[in-house]
Short mmCIF file of C-alpha atoms and ligand atoms in Angstrom, two decimals:
data_model
loop_
_atom_site.label_atom_id
_atom_site.label_comp_id
_atom_site.label_asym_id
_atom_site.label_seq_id
_atom_site.Cartn_x
_atom_site.Cartn_y
_atom_site.Cartn_z
CA MET J 5 13.45 -140.85 -67.72
CA LYS J 6 14.73 -141.52 -64.17
CA ILE J 7 17.36 -138.84 -63.59
CA GLY J 8 19.63 -138.19 -60.60
CA ILE J 9 21.14 -134.78 -59.82
CA VAL J 10 24.04 -134.39 -57.38
CA GLY J 11 24.70 -130.82 -56.18
CA LEU J 12 21.40 -129.00 -55.83
CA GLY J 13 22.69 -125.46 -56.38
CA LEU J 14 21.91 -122.90 -59.10
CA ILE J 15 22.51 -125.25 -62.05
CA GLY J 16 21.47 -128.55 -60.44
CA GLY J 17 18.31 -127.01 -58.98
CA SER J 18 17.38 -125.24 -62.22
CA LEU J 19 17.85 -128.49 -64.19
CA GLY J 20 15.62 -130.27 -61.68
CA ILE J 21 12.79 -127.73 -62.04
CA ASP J 22 12.67 -127.88 -65.85
CA LEU J 23 13.30 -131.61 -66.28
CA ARG J 24 10.67 -132.46 -63.69
CA SER J 25 8.18 -130.18 -65.42
CA GLN J 26 8.81 -132.26 -68.59
CA GLY J 27 7.74 -135.43 -66.77
CA HIS J 28 11.15 -136.81 -65.81
CA GLN J 29 11.46 -138.39 -62.36
CA ILE J 30 14.17 -136.51 -60.45
CA THR J 31 16.22 -137.86 -57.56
CA GLY J 32 18.33 -135.19 -55.85
CA ILE J 33 21.45 -135.70 -53.77
CA SER J 34 22.73 -132.99 -51.44
CA ARG J 35 25.25 -133.02 -48.63
CA GLN J 36 22.73 -131.25 -46.43
CA GLU J 37 19.37 -132.45 -45.11
CA THR J 38 17.97 -128.89 -45.21
CA THR J 39 18.74 -128.64 -48.96
CA CYS J 40 16.94 -131.96 -49.56
CA LYS J 41 13.86 -130.64 -47.75
CA THR J 42 13.97 -127.33 -49.67
CA ALA J 43 14.35 -129.17 -52.99
CA ILE J 44 11.26 -131.29 -52.31
CA ALA J 45 9.25 -128.33 -50.97
CA LYS J 46 10.08 -126.21 -54.05
CA GLY J 47 9.19 -129.03 -56.46
CA ILE J 48 12.77 -129.24 -57.77
CA VAL J 49 12.98 -133.01 -57.18
CA ASP J 50 10.58 -135.90 -56.59
CA ARG J 51 12.77 -137.27 -53.80
CA ALA J 52 16.08 -136.33 -52.24
CA SER J 53 18.68 -137.76 -49.91
CA THR J 54 22.07 -137.06 -48.39
CA LYS J 55 22.99 -140.70 -49.11
CA PHE J 56 23.63 -142.42 -52.42
CA ASP J 57 21.36 -145.43 -51.95
CA LEU J 58 18.53 -143.93 -54.07
CA LEU J 59 20.67 -144.04 -57.20
CA GLN J 60 19.87 -147.54 -58.48
CA ASP J 61 17.78 -147.79 -61.68
CA LEU J 62 18.70 -144.30 -62.89
CA GLU J 63 19.20 -143.84 -66.62
CA LEU J 64 21.04 -140.56 -66.25
CA MET J 65 23.11 -138.99 -63.48
CA ILE J 66 23.93 -135.26 -63.77
CA VAL J 67 26.80 -134.07 -61.58
CA CYS J 68 26.32 -130.37 -60.74
CA THR J 69 28.96 -129.84 -58.05
CA PRO J 70 31.81 -127.29 -58.33
CA ILE J 71 34.44 -128.33 -60.90
CA SER J 72 36.91 -129.36 -58.19
CA ALA J 73 34.42 -131.89 -56.77
CA ILE J 74 33.15 -133.50 -60.02
CA ALA J 75 35.59 -136.43 -60.26
CA SER J 76 35.52 -137.15 -56.51
CA THR J 77 31.69 -137.10 -56.58
CA ILE J 78 31.65 -139.55 -59.49
CA LYS J 79 33.98 -141.88 -57.56
CA GLN J 80 31.52 -141.79 -54.64
CA ILE J 81 28.39 -142.52 -56.70
CA ILE J 82 29.82 -145.23 -58.99
CA PRO J 83 29.27 -148.13 -56.53
CA HIS J 84 25.55 -147.22 -56.39
CA LEU J 85 24.83 -147.03 -60.16
CA ASN J 86 23.76 -149.56 -62.79
CA THR J 87 26.55 -150.16 -65.30
CA ASP J 88 24.55 -148.62 -68.16
CA THR J 89 23.70 -145.37 -66.33
CA ILE J 90 24.96 -142.36 -68.29
CA ILE J 91 26.90 -139.85 -66.20
CA THR J 92 27.25 -136.28 -67.41
CA ASP J 93 28.51 -133.16 -65.63
CA VAL J 94 27.81 -129.45 -66.09
CA GLY J 95 31.30 -128.07 -65.36
CA SER J 96 32.33 -124.90 -67.21
CA VAL J 97 35.65 -126.52 -68.22
CA LYS J 98 35.70 -129.78 -70.16
CA SER J 99 39.17 -131.14 -71.11
CA PRO J 100 40.51 -132.09 -67.65
CA ILE J 101 37.12 -133.35 -66.50
CA VAL J 102 36.52 -135.48 -69.61
CA LYS J 103 40.04 -136.90 -69.37
CA GLU J 104 39.66 -137.96 -65.74
CA CYS J 105 35.99 -138.96 -65.64
CA SER J 106 36.03 -141.03 -68.87
CA GLN J 107 38.61 -143.23 -67.15
CA LEU J 108 36.31 -143.62 -64.15
CA TRP J 109 33.10 -144.46 -66.07
CA SER J 110 32.86 -145.61 -69.69
CA ASN J 111 29.37 -144.06 -70.04
CA PHE J 112 30.60 -140.60 -69.02
CA ILE J 113 29.92 -137.69 -71.40
CA GLY J 114 31.04 -134.15 -70.56
CA GLY J 115 28.37 -131.45 -70.70
CA HIS J 116 28.10 -127.68 -70.25
CA PRO J 117 24.84 -125.76 -70.35
CA MET J 118 25.75 -122.22 -71.44
CA ALA J 119 23.48 -120.40 -68.99
CA GLY J 120 23.80 -119.06 -65.47
CA THR J 121 23.35 -116.13 -63.13
CA ALA J 122 25.60 -114.43 -60.56
CA GLU J 123 23.72 -116.24 -57.76
CA SER J 124 24.49 -119.61 -56.22
CA GLY J 125 22.84 -122.27 -54.06
CA ILE J 126 19.41 -123.87 -54.19
CA GLU J 127 17.58 -120.60 -53.48
CA ALA J 128 18.97 -119.29 -56.80
CA ALA J 129 17.48 -122.18 -58.82
CA GLN J 130 14.97 -120.95 -61.38
CA ALA J 131 12.68 -122.21 -64.13
CA ASN J 132 13.57 -121.70 -67.81
CA LEU J 133 17.22 -120.84 -67.10
CA PHE J 134 18.37 -122.82 -70.15
CA THR J 135 15.73 -121.65 -72.64
CA GLY J 136 17.41 -120.67 -75.91
CA ALA J 137 20.92 -121.35 -74.55
CA ALA J 138 23.44 -123.72 -76.14
CA TYR J 139 24.00 -126.99 -74.24
CA VAL J 140 27.40 -128.40 -75.20
CA PHE J 141 28.29 -132.11 -75.04
CA THR J 142 31.85 -133.31 -75.56
CA PRO J 143 31.82 -137.02 -76.47
CA THR J 144 34.97 -139.06 -77.05
CA GLU J 145 35.68 -141.82 -79.58
CA GLN J 146 34.38 -144.34 -77.01
CA THR J 147 30.99 -142.62 -76.59
CA LYS J 148 27.98 -144.69 -77.68
CA PRO J 149 25.84 -142.78 -80.24
CA GLU J 150 22.63 -143.76 -78.41
CA ASN J 151 23.91 -142.07 -75.23
CA ILE J 152 24.60 -138.83 -77.09
CA ALA J 153 21.11 -139.03 -78.59
CA LYS J 154 19.62 -139.30 -75.06
CA LEU J 155 21.56 -136.24 -73.87
CA LYS J 156 20.52 -134.24 -76.92
CA ALA J 157 16.90 -135.09 -76.12
CA ILE J 158 17.41 -133.86 -72.53
CA ALA J 159 18.82 -130.56 -73.84
CA LEU J 160 15.78 -130.17 -76.10
CA ASP J 161 13.49 -130.84 -73.11
CA LEU J 162 15.18 -127.84 -71.46
CA ASN J 163 14.42 -125.77 -74.58
CA ALA J 164 18.19 -125.48 -74.99
CA VAL J 165 20.10 -126.02 -78.23
CA PRO J 166 22.34 -129.13 -78.10
CA TYR J 167 25.80 -128.69 -79.56
CA ILE J 168 28.48 -131.36 -79.95
CA CYS J 169 32.19 -130.47 -79.94
CA ASP J 170 35.64 -131.53 -78.87
CA ALA J 171 36.45 -130.79 -75.20
CA GLN J 172 39.65 -128.89 -76.00
CA ILE J 173 38.02 -126.63 -78.59
CA HIS J 174 35.20 -126.02 -76.12
CA ASP J 175 37.69 -124.84 -73.49
CA ARG J 176 39.44 -122.52 -75.94
CA ALA J 177 36.22 -120.95 -77.23
CA VAL J 178 34.60 -120.71 -73.81
CA SER J 179 37.68 -119.00 -72.46
CA TYR J 180 37.01 -116.08 -74.85
CA ILE J 181 33.28 -115.75 -74.33
CA SER J 182 32.95 -116.70 -70.65
CA HIS J 183 36.15 -116.97 -68.62
CA LEU J 184 38.00 -113.95 -70.11
CA PRO J 185 34.95 -111.67 -69.63
CA VAL J 186 34.86 -112.62 -65.93
CA MET J 187 38.50 -111.54 -65.51
CA ILE J 188 38.06 -108.35 -67.59
CA SER J 189 34.95 -107.42 -65.66
CA ALA J 190 36.68 -108.12 -62.32
CA SER J 191 39.68 -105.99 -63.32
CA LEU J 192 37.33 -103.16 -64.36
CA ILE J 193 35.86 -103.10 -60.85
CA GLN J 194 39.39 -103.32 -59.35
CA ALA J 195 40.57 -100.38 -61.50
CA CYS J 196 37.66 -98.24 -60.24
CA LEU J 197 38.56 -99.11 -56.64
CA GLN J 198 42.06 -97.60 -57.15
CA GLU J 199 40.51 -94.11 -57.47
CA PRO J 200 40.61 -91.65 -54.53
CA PRO J 201 37.47 -91.71 -52.30
CA ASP J 202 35.77 -88.61 -53.75
CA THR J 203 36.09 -89.84 -57.38
CA LEU J 204 35.12 -93.37 -56.40
CA GLN J 205 32.03 -92.16 -54.55
CA LEU J 206 30.90 -90.03 -57.51
CA ALA J 207 31.53 -92.95 -59.91
CA GLN J 208 29.37 -95.18 -57.71
CA ILE J 209 26.56 -92.61 -57.75
CA LEU J 210 26.75 -92.04 -61.53
CA ALA J 211 27.15 -95.71 -62.59
CA SER J 212 24.25 -96.80 -64.76
CA SER J 213 23.35 -99.43 -67.36
CA GLY J 214 26.76 -99.39 -69.13
CA PHE J 215 28.62 -100.19 -65.92
CA ARG J 216 25.95 -102.66 -64.87
CA ASP J 217 26.42 -104.60 -68.15
CA THR J 218 30.23 -104.56 -68.15
CA SER J 219 30.72 -105.33 -64.43
CA ARG J 220 28.02 -108.00 -64.02
CA VAL J 221 30.06 -111.16 -64.62
CA GLY J 222 32.99 -109.89 -62.53
CA GLY J 223 30.78 -109.59 -59.46
CA GLY J 224 29.63 -113.24 -59.56
CA ASN J 225 30.50 -116.36 -57.56
CA PRO J 226 34.27 -116.06 -56.69
CA GLU J 227 34.64 -119.83 -56.30
CA LEU J 228 33.44 -120.34 -59.88
CA GLY J 229 35.88 -117.69 -61.18
CA VAL J 230 38.82 -119.36 -59.45
CA MET J 231 37.77 -122.75 -60.83
CA MET J 232 37.69 -121.34 -64.39
CA ALA J 233 41.22 -119.99 -63.93
CA LYS J 234 42.55 -123.13 -62.26
CA TYR J 235 41.05 -125.71 -64.61
CA ASN J 236 41.22 -123.70 -67.87
CA ARG J 237 44.51 -121.96 -67.05
CA THR J 238 46.29 -122.42 -70.40
CA GLU J 239 43.36 -121.23 -72.52
CA LEU J 240 42.48 -118.41 -70.13
CA LEU J 241 46.07 -117.13 -70.17
CA ARG J 242 46.11 -117.34 -73.98
CA SER J 243 42.96 -115.20 -74.20
CA LEU J 244 44.16 -112.76 -71.51
CA TYR J 245 47.46 -112.18 -73.38
CA SER J 246 45.53 -111.60 -76.61
CA TYR J 247 43.19 -109.20 -74.80
CA ARG J 248 46.16 -107.33 -73.28
CA ASP J 249 47.73 -106.98 -76.77
CA ASN J 250 44.48 -105.54 -78.12
CA LEU J 251 44.15 -103.17 -75.18
CA ASP J 252 47.76 -102.00 -75.75
CA GLU J 253 46.91 -101.29 -79.40
CA ILE J 254 43.95 -99.15 -78.33
CA ILE J 255 46.15 -97.32 -75.79
CA ASP J 256 48.74 -96.68 -78.54
CA LEU J 257 46.06 -95.24 -80.85
CA ILE J 258 44.76 -92.91 -78.13
CA GLU J 259 48.27 -91.81 -77.09
CA ALA J 260 49.06 -91.06 -80.75
CA GLU J 261 45.68 -89.31 -81.14
CA SER J 262 44.99 -91.58 -84.15
CA TRP J 263 41.29 -90.91 -84.05
CA ASP J 264 40.53 -92.28 -87.53
CA SER J 265 42.29 -95.56 -86.73
CA LEU J 266 40.46 -95.76 -83.41
CA ALA J 267 37.16 -95.16 -85.19
CA GLY J 268 38.08 -97.98 -87.60
CA VAL J 269 38.63 -100.41 -84.71
CA LEU J 270 35.38 -99.40 -83.02
CA LYS J 271 33.45 -99.67 -86.30
CA VAL J 272 34.65 -103.25 -86.92
CA ASN J 273 33.71 -104.21 -83.35
CA GLY J 274 30.22 -102.81 -83.77
CA GLU J 275 29.75 -104.93 -86.90
CA GLU J 276 31.25 -108.12 -85.44
CA ARG J 277 29.53 -108.05 -82.01
CA SER J 278 26.16 -109.19 -83.32
CA LYS J 279 27.70 -112.45 -84.59
CA PHE J 280 28.36 -113.45 -80.96
CA LEU J 281 24.81 -112.72 -79.85
CA ASN J 282 22.67 -114.78 -82.23
P1 NAP I 514 26.32 -123.71 -56.76
O1 NAP I 514 25.06 -122.93 -56.89
O2 NAP I 514 27.29 -123.34 -55.70
O3 NAP I 514 25.93 -125.24 -56.62
C1 NAP I 514 26.86 -126.27 -56.44
C2 NAP I 514 26.30 -127.25 -55.41
O4 NAP I 514 27.21 -128.32 -55.30
C3 NAP I 514 26.17 -126.63 -54.04
O5 NAP I 514 24.90 -126.06 -53.84
C4 NAP I 514 26.42 -127.80 -53.10
O6 NAP I 514 25.21 -128.44 -52.83
C5 NAP I 514 27.27 -128.77 -53.93
N1 NAP I 514 28.67 -128.73 -53.50
C6 NAP I 514 29.41 -127.65 -53.19
N2 NAP I 514 30.66 -128.01 -52.85
C7 NAP I 514 30.70 -129.36 -52.95
C8 NAP I 514 31.70 -130.32 -52.71
N3 NAP I 514 32.92 -129.95 -52.31
N4 NAP I 514 31.41 -131.61 -52.89
C9 NAP I 514 30.16 -131.99 -53.30
N5 NAP I 514 29.17 -131.11 -53.53
C10 NAP I 514 29.44 -129.82 -53.36
O7 NAP I 514 27.14 -123.66 -58.11
P2 NAP I 514 26.58 -123.65 -59.62
O8 NAP I 514 26.69 -122.27 -60.15
O9 NAP I 514 25.31 -124.38 -59.68
O10 NAP I 514 27.75 -124.47 -60.33
C11 NAP I 514 27.74 -125.88 -60.35
C12 NAP I 514 28.48 -126.36 -61.59
O11 NAP I 514 27.86 -125.76 -62.74
C13 NAP I 514 29.96 -125.97 -61.65
O12 NAP I 514 30.71 -127.09 -62.04
C14 NAP I 514 30.02 -124.86 -62.70
O13 NAP I 514 31.23 -124.90 -63.41
C15 NAP I 514 28.84 -125.22 -63.59
N6 NAP I 514 28.22 -124.10 -64.28
C16 NAP I 514 27.94 -122.95 -63.63
C17 NAP I 514 27.34 -121.90 -64.32
C18 NAP I 514 27.01 -120.59 -63.63
O14 NAP I 514 26.85 -119.57 -64.30
N7 NAP I 514 26.87 -120.58 -62.32
C19 NAP I 514 26.98 -122.05 -65.67
C20 NAP I 514 27.23 -123.27 -66.31
C21 NAP I 514 27.87 -124.28 -65.60
P3 NAP I 514 24.95 -129.13 -51.41
O15 NAP I 514 25.52 -128.21 -50.37
O16 NAP I 514 23.47 -129.23 -51.39
O17 NAP I 514 25.63 -130.45 -51.45
#
């Protein structure tokens, strides 16, 4: 398939590597000439340009810019596309993007590959990033079934697991498993920083795998974290309030020295956790 990728960063670059290795012909678009050269040199794309005139004859266009730039990017590329080109995005929030972009292009289908790292930019692009991960698509009533079938096939080429759902339900679920953890992890690091210098220094020396696991997502790309909060604000606030209520319950149990009740909560969590990690 002839595929275009706009935004050759972590996700766009990683998609390019894997899709190209599956025999797809990849055209990359970057705002910077140096990124185009790097993308070609690293084998991420077959060809690349800072202009949009290479976009004719593409079957699929994947928009991999930050969430705030997805709709404006689509507006810019539309005059250069064939009318039957499918446009999808990879933004971590779906409802507002699907709402706006479906109006711009009838063959738009929202997408979200559920994989990433704390790095950003083309240098962070890596092979096999999506292996085993869910790849969500959020069609609307107007979506042509054959277009969804093509996107599912692309997800399978990435060794990802395609999953179809409603954009709003996606945003609510993803808030709990992706956006809320970023905020919790960030507030954990912030809480540590409130400690006096001698305690903080010792904590930094002693921190090991437990802290590495729980702080990892809070130390990632700040721009992405702000975008999650801005574009998924309602669902993120809902999950944060629920988290705060649960934290208050744990505080109450500890203050009341209700060790059996606390053990009960921890036991349930131990049993339930595995269901999120299959
Ligand atoms: P990234 O590494 O920063 O890549 C985004 C690329 O978009 C940049 O390298 C840049 O490429 C281009 N870009 C930046 N600002 C732009 C603007 N204002 N207008 C047009 N292009 C712009 O970020 P990423 O992590 O790949 O994230 C890209 C998208 O993937 C986001 O929508 C995010 O929600 C989604 N996503 C991220 C993750 C994750 O864990 N990181 C996971 C799933 C989905 P040029 O400078 O070459 O133009």
